[in-house]
Amino acid sequence: MSLIDISSNLLLIAFFAYILGTVLIAGSIKRNDGAASRAEKWGKAGIVVAVVGFIAQLGYFITRWIYAGHAPVSNMFEFTTAFGMFLVGAFLLIYFIYRVKTLGLVALPIAILFISYATMFPTDVTPLVPSLQSHWLTLHVVTAAIGQAILAISAVAGLVYLLKEVDPKQKSKERFWLEAILYLFVVIIGFVVVTLTFRTMGYEAEFTYVDKNGMEAEIVYNMPALFGMNEYELKTDGVMEPLVELPPYINAKKLTTVVWSFIAGTILYLLYRFIVRKRICELLNPLVKKVNTNLVDEIGYRSVLIGFPVFTLGALVFAMIWAQEAWGRFWGWDPKEVWALITWLFYAAYLHLRLSKGWEGRKSAWLALIGFAIIIFNLVFVNLVIAGLHSYA
Amino acid sequence: MEKVKCVCGHENPFGTKICGKCGRPLTEEAKAQKVLDMKYDGSAIRSKTYNKSIIDKIWNFFSSVKVGVSLIVITLIASSFGTFFPQKFNIQAATEAEKALYYEQNYGTLGKLYYELGLSDLYNSWWYQILVGLLAISIIVASLDRGIPLYKSLKNQRVKRHESFMKKQRIVAHGPVTEGDASKTLDLIAEKMSKLRYKVRRDGNALLAEKNRFARSGPYINHLGLIIFLFGLMLRFIPGFHVDEAMWIREGEIRAIPGMDGYYLENEKFILETYDNEPTRAQIEQGVSKIAKNYQSDVKLYKQPEGAVLGDTENLDLVKEYSIRVNHPLKYDGYSIYQMDYRLNEFKSMTFGLTNKQSGESLGTLTIDLTNPEKEYVLGENTKVEILNYYPDFSGLKDGIPQTASQYPNNPAFVFKMITPDKPEGEISFVSIGAAPVEAGDNEYKMTFKNVETRNVSGLAIKKDVTIPILIVGGIVFLIGLAIGSYWNHRRLWVQQLEDGTLLLAAHTNKNWFGLKKDLNVVTEYAHLPQYIDQLEENDETKREGDDVE
Ligand code: HEM
């Protein structure tokens, strides 16, 4: 078995460990009433399994690093998986400070989603173009990702807080938005499901189109084209014609993927609602009933406090040093850079709002979720849609 | 303004909320609170005290956290607008009109609007810069407003605090010791707290244990760092503070370096290397066949000796030999030279033969240096070729006259005059690449193309920025302040042995109550103290149960 195979297997082990860890932790909470000591055991086992998963993924990371000769954070697959790993690491860090297992119930599934999402992108090792061959860049990306992962724990805490505090039986704006967030997680599952489905079918549709510079170009869709590129012409027989043609400045292929993900996610969500007949937030509410809300609130604040300096160092300081070395200008207003600045400003605002009274508890939990949304936006949307220097795909 | 006199006799500055000496609440508001607002330890904050003159009002405006946060949020939202479409300075177009057109062509009406609203150059706009300026003022004012009184009050702390101060802390305990001799209690506390690395001070029956007071300076240090950084950025607007030039230099050339007076650069070689890997899935999807591995210019840096004539490249002193690569700029004397761009295989010279059309007989060959063509090339007695016109980058005819698109020899074309013994008055021919020669009349001789020599061109950027050290200092100060404020917290424990033999305890931290409580648990057990309560945690019993608190 070659190093890269070992690496892939370790990732697989980590993936299943996170699933098992989630189940064990959920089990420990469900069982709490009668057999307290057995619940304790389940909970401990859950954490142990999560630690094993984390170590396995660290193994994946290191072996892949050795194999590729550069830090495995240089394309969408690598970066997103690494982010999942750091998220689990940040959860374990916070767990060993505060001993709140329930956070794992949100943190581990998010890591699972991240890794699944990541594997939908090309997973082969890509060589680095000259500008990316820099130790500062490695330091920048890794530190920034760790910072983001720690910051994300505040969103995990926020979600736990809201799942407990927002009454799932009472119609309210908060309940609506909470459920909307959970629905978005289902949409990510939808993305994975449609990608895998069409990939298994071997679906391919080739088009030529005219790009925004007026040049003829080719593109291959791996899903039935809902939207066609500008002045497209279908080259493959027996596949679906696009429903609508889009102007040249919109990437119709990416939009098609997004819409398919929403369709699949919505079907999954409706199916779930049809079978279980409860909102997701209502289903999850009993699992977080026992948490100490004050403590969870403090964890949210603390993880921002811990993560903010790390993020500043990684996403701004190291980034500037690298940019200065590579291009002779430490800042270039590239979209990815600007969104890192926005993330930074946002968490600065969060910290200052905590200074004035009233911005604790619910409000702060919502802020943490918005912060997470900005991080995800930067990772997914800015990478894939707004193309810049950092764009991976 | 008059001072506020506390019952204890201490005179506090006007606006003080909590007596700086004994800790008694002074204002009605503070007296009514169940748990005292301990922000800035209740000292007089200028912005909360004065609101009369216009200066007070401006001061209060900028020192308000609400205003500060609003400015941060406005900057954040404004910044995001600049990422919808590319910014103007990233667009490869020569003129302003072409840039305007770019937005309309690529992004339609929305793009046109984006350009017309000035969003295409948002970060250089006056209003964005004013926004950042306001933010800076706000940071300065807010820090002075709170930092100074906070510093004073923390410096002058008394050990003994009034009961009303202690009972109004978030964490309090009151009662007899749970075990043993109460007369030893303060010693036990002092011993344990010292072990936990608190500084312990005692005053009769009172004790103050304090840890990490310096953590309170964190926000002020980080704000200072930000201000230094922003100051450094501001300096960049002053002309002359930074050099930002670019140059193209061909292999074999020696050129004066723009922006770097007295220095010359020789480009020995430009190297482009690519990976020889099998194309990956990502490469195939993006239609990229080869991935670049290295861009490199092997150069020699020269300095002109003192007093040399400008442009004299004969007597140069070699300073440095270096291979400039991406991420590895050549650094010298505060300047850095970066590998930015390249052109491969630019035509260097062309060789032609002068031949008789009929017989094919050759009268000789000539090689034309395309960047520096000669006026005429003598091939023999009565035989020469004159270049009447040279178009380095021939782009077609306009009104019958040949045009050149640039000075670069991308597509050379010539008007030759061929003088031969047969035709001493000369024959004229227009020669360009890939087309039959155009002749004035029916020529006997023609120029036949023999071969072409090419060379590579390096695109380099020359930068010097004297503000960088200021930015570095600002960044380091910011990070240090941030770490101090985030990773350490200021914790205090006040203890008093009351007349009736009971103990009164109170504790405070600026953040991380969980950590403080851990310390308290340790000392409570060790010194047999009464159990503390957290006055903000109402339903202590129900909140504490469950599997999550161990
Ligand atoms: C982007 C700009 C800014 C950054 C990165 C920043 C950073 C920080 C940080 C990290 C803290 C510590 C927060 C905590 O420990 O919870 C802090 C505290 C503070 N900031 Fe800022 N700040 C910024 C702008 C401002 C502005 C515009 C104001 C104006 C009102 C301001 C006023 C304050 C105040 C009053 C404190 C509390 C000081 C204390 O607790 O003693 N900051 N700042």
PDB file of C-alpha atoms and ligand atoms in Angstrom, chain A residues 301 305 308 344-345 348 351-352 355, chain B residues 40 62-65 67-69 72 135 138-139 142 146 150 216 219-220 222-223 226 478 482 485 511, ligand 1:
ATOM      1  CA  TYR A 301     -17.568  34.070  24.003  1.00  0.00           C
ATOM      2  CA  LEU A 305     -11.589  35.236  22.415  1.00  0.00           C
ATOM      3  CA  PHE A 308      -9.685  35.838  17.232  1.00  0.00           C
ATOM      4  CA  TRP A 344     -12.117  39.917  11.230  1.00  0.00           C
ATOM      5  CA  LEU A 345     -14.178  43.092  11.491  1.00  0.00           C
ATOM      6  CA  ALA A 348     -14.225  42.556  16.395  1.00  0.00           C
ATOM      7  CA  LEU A 351     -16.314  41.344  20.982  1.00  0.00           C
ATOM      8  CA  HIS A 352     -17.265  44.993  21.352  1.00  0.00           C
ATOM      9  CA  LEU A 355     -18.911  44.879  26.206  1.00  0.00           C
TER      10      LEU A 355
ATOM     11  CA  TYR B  40     -13.621  50.318  34.576  1.00  0.00           C
ATOM     12  CA  PHE B  62     -16.394  59.013  19.223  1.00  0.00           C
ATOM     13  CA  SER B  63     -15.882  57.293  22.538  1.00  0.00           C
ATOM     14  CA  SER B  64     -19.211  55.500  22.411  1.00  0.00           C
ATOM     15  CA  VAL B  65     -18.886  51.775  21.834  1.00  0.00           C
ATOM     16  CA  VAL B  67     -20.691  54.386  17.490  1.00  0.00           C
ATOM     17  CA  GLY B  68     -17.478  52.351  17.331  1.00  0.00           C
ATOM     18  CA  VAL B  69     -19.351  49.156  16.534  1.00  0.00           C
ATOM     19  CA  ILE B  72     -16.934  48.726  12.205  1.00  0.00           C
ATOM     20  CA  LEU B 135     -12.689  54.441  12.941  1.00  0.00           C
ATOM     21  CA  SER B 138     -12.985  56.464  17.536  1.00  0.00           C
ATOM     22  CA  ILE B 139     -10.350  53.983  18.674  1.00  0.00           C
ATOM     23  CA  ALA B 142     -12.461  55.572  23.324  1.00  0.00           C
ATOM     24  CA  ARG B 146     -11.477  54.718  29.525  1.00  0.00           C
ATOM     25  CA  LEU B 150      -9.084  52.557  34.632  1.00  0.00           C
ATOM     26  CA  ARG B 216      -6.555  44.830  31.546  1.00  0.00           C
ATOM     27  CA  PRO B 219      -7.294  46.198  24.626  1.00  0.00           C
ATOM     28  CA  TYR B 220      -5.396  49.465  24.993  1.00  0.00           C
ATOM     29  CA  ASN B 222      -3.964  46.363  20.746  1.00  0.00           C
ATOM     30  CA  HIS B 223      -5.728  49.624  19.934  1.00  0.00           C
ATOM     31  CA  LEU B 226      -3.935  49.437  15.252  1.00  0.00           C
ATOM     32  CA  PHE B 478      -1.489  44.748  18.043  1.00  0.00           C
ATOM     33  CA  LEU B 482      -4.564  40.998  21.622  1.00  0.00           C
ATOM     34  CA  GLY B 485      -6.239  40.740  26.580  1.00  0.00           C
ATOM     35  CA  LYS B 511     -13.736  37.686  31.721  1.00  0.00           C
TER      36      LYS B 511
HETATM   37  C1  HEM C   1     -11.311  47.107  13.970  1.00  0.00           C
HETATM   38  C2  HEM C   1     -11.042  47.809  14.961  1.00  0.00           C
HETATM   39  C3  HEM C   1     -10.938  47.328  16.394  1.00  0.00           C
HETATM   40  C4  HEM C   1     -10.379  46.176  16.896  1.00  0.00           C
HETATM   41  C5  HEM C   1      -9.734  45.035  16.129  1.00  0.00           C
HETATM   42  C6  HEM C   1     -10.534  46.206  18.314  1.00  0.00           C
HETATM   43  C7  HEM C   1     -10.121  45.215  19.164  1.00  0.00           C
HETATM   44  C8  HEM C   1     -10.509  45.135  20.481  1.00  0.00           C
HETATM   45  C9  HEM C   1     -10.377  43.988  21.298  1.00  0.00           C
HETATM   46  C10 HEM C   1      -9.827  42.642  20.828  1.00  0.00           C
HETATM   47  C11 HEM C   1     -10.840  44.276  22.520  1.00  0.00           C
HETATM   48  C12 HEM C   1     -10.922  43.348  23.711  1.00  0.00           C
HETATM   49  C13 HEM C   1     -12.297  42.796  23.717  1.00  0.00           C
HETATM   50  C14 HEM C   1     -12.491  41.728  24.727  1.00  0.00           C
HETATM   51  O1  HEM C   1     -11.515  41.371  25.384  1.00  0.00           O
HETATM   52  O2  HEM C   1     -13.622  41.271  24.854  1.00  0.00           O
HETATM   53  C15 HEM C   1     -11.276  45.636  22.496  1.00  0.00           C
HETATM   54  C16 HEM C   1     -11.827  46.297  23.559  1.00  0.00           C
HETATM   55  C17 HEM C   1     -12.356  47.545  23.483  1.00  0.00           C
HETATM   56  N1  HEM C   1     -12.489  48.326  22.344  1.00  0.00           N
HETATM   57 FE1  HEM C   1     -11.776  47.884  20.545  1.00  0.00          FE
HETATM   58  N2  HEM C   1     -11.158  47.366  18.646  1.00  0.00           N
HETATM   59  C18 HEM C   1     -11.446  48.057  17.495  1.00  0.00           C
HETATM   60  C19 HEM C   1     -12.106  49.244  17.394  1.00  0.00           C
HETATM   61  C20 HEM C   1     -12.671  49.910  18.456  1.00  0.00           C
HETATM   62  C21 HEM C   1     -13.420  51.124  18.322  1.00  0.00           C
HETATM   63  C22 HEM C   1     -13.747  51.818  17.015  1.00  0.00           C
HETATM   64  C23 HEM C   1     -13.776  51.489  19.564  1.00  0.00           C
HETATM   65  C24 HEM C   1     -14.572  52.737  19.857  1.00  0.00           C
HETATM   66  C25 HEM C   1     -15.567  52.819  20.593  1.00  0.00           C
HETATM   67  C26 HEM C   1     -13.271  50.502  20.491  1.00  0.00           C
HETATM   68  C27 HEM C   1     -13.442  50.510  21.868  1.00  0.00           C
HETATM   69  C28 HEM C   1     -13.103  49.488  22.709  1.00  0.00           C
HETATM   70  C29 HEM C   1     -13.363  49.471  24.121  1.00  0.00           C
HETATM   71  C30 HEM C   1     -14.027  50.561  24.912  1.00  0.00           C
HETATM   72  C31 HEM C   1     -12.893  48.252  24.609  1.00  0.00           C
HETATM   73  C32 HEM C   1     -12.945  47.733  26.049  1.00  0.00           C
HETATM   74  C33 HEM C   1     -11.734  48.099  26.806  1.00  0.00           C
HETATM   75  C34 HEM C   1     -11.721  47.438  28.135  1.00  0.00           C
HETATM   76  O3  HEM C   1     -12.350  46.409  28.320  1.00  0.00           O
HETATM   77  O4  HEM C   1     -11.034  47.989  29.029  1.00  0.00           O
HETATM   78  N3  HEM C   1     -12.593  49.561  19.779  1.00  0.00           N
HETATM   79  N4  HEM C   1     -11.052  46.144  21.218  1.00  0.00           N
END
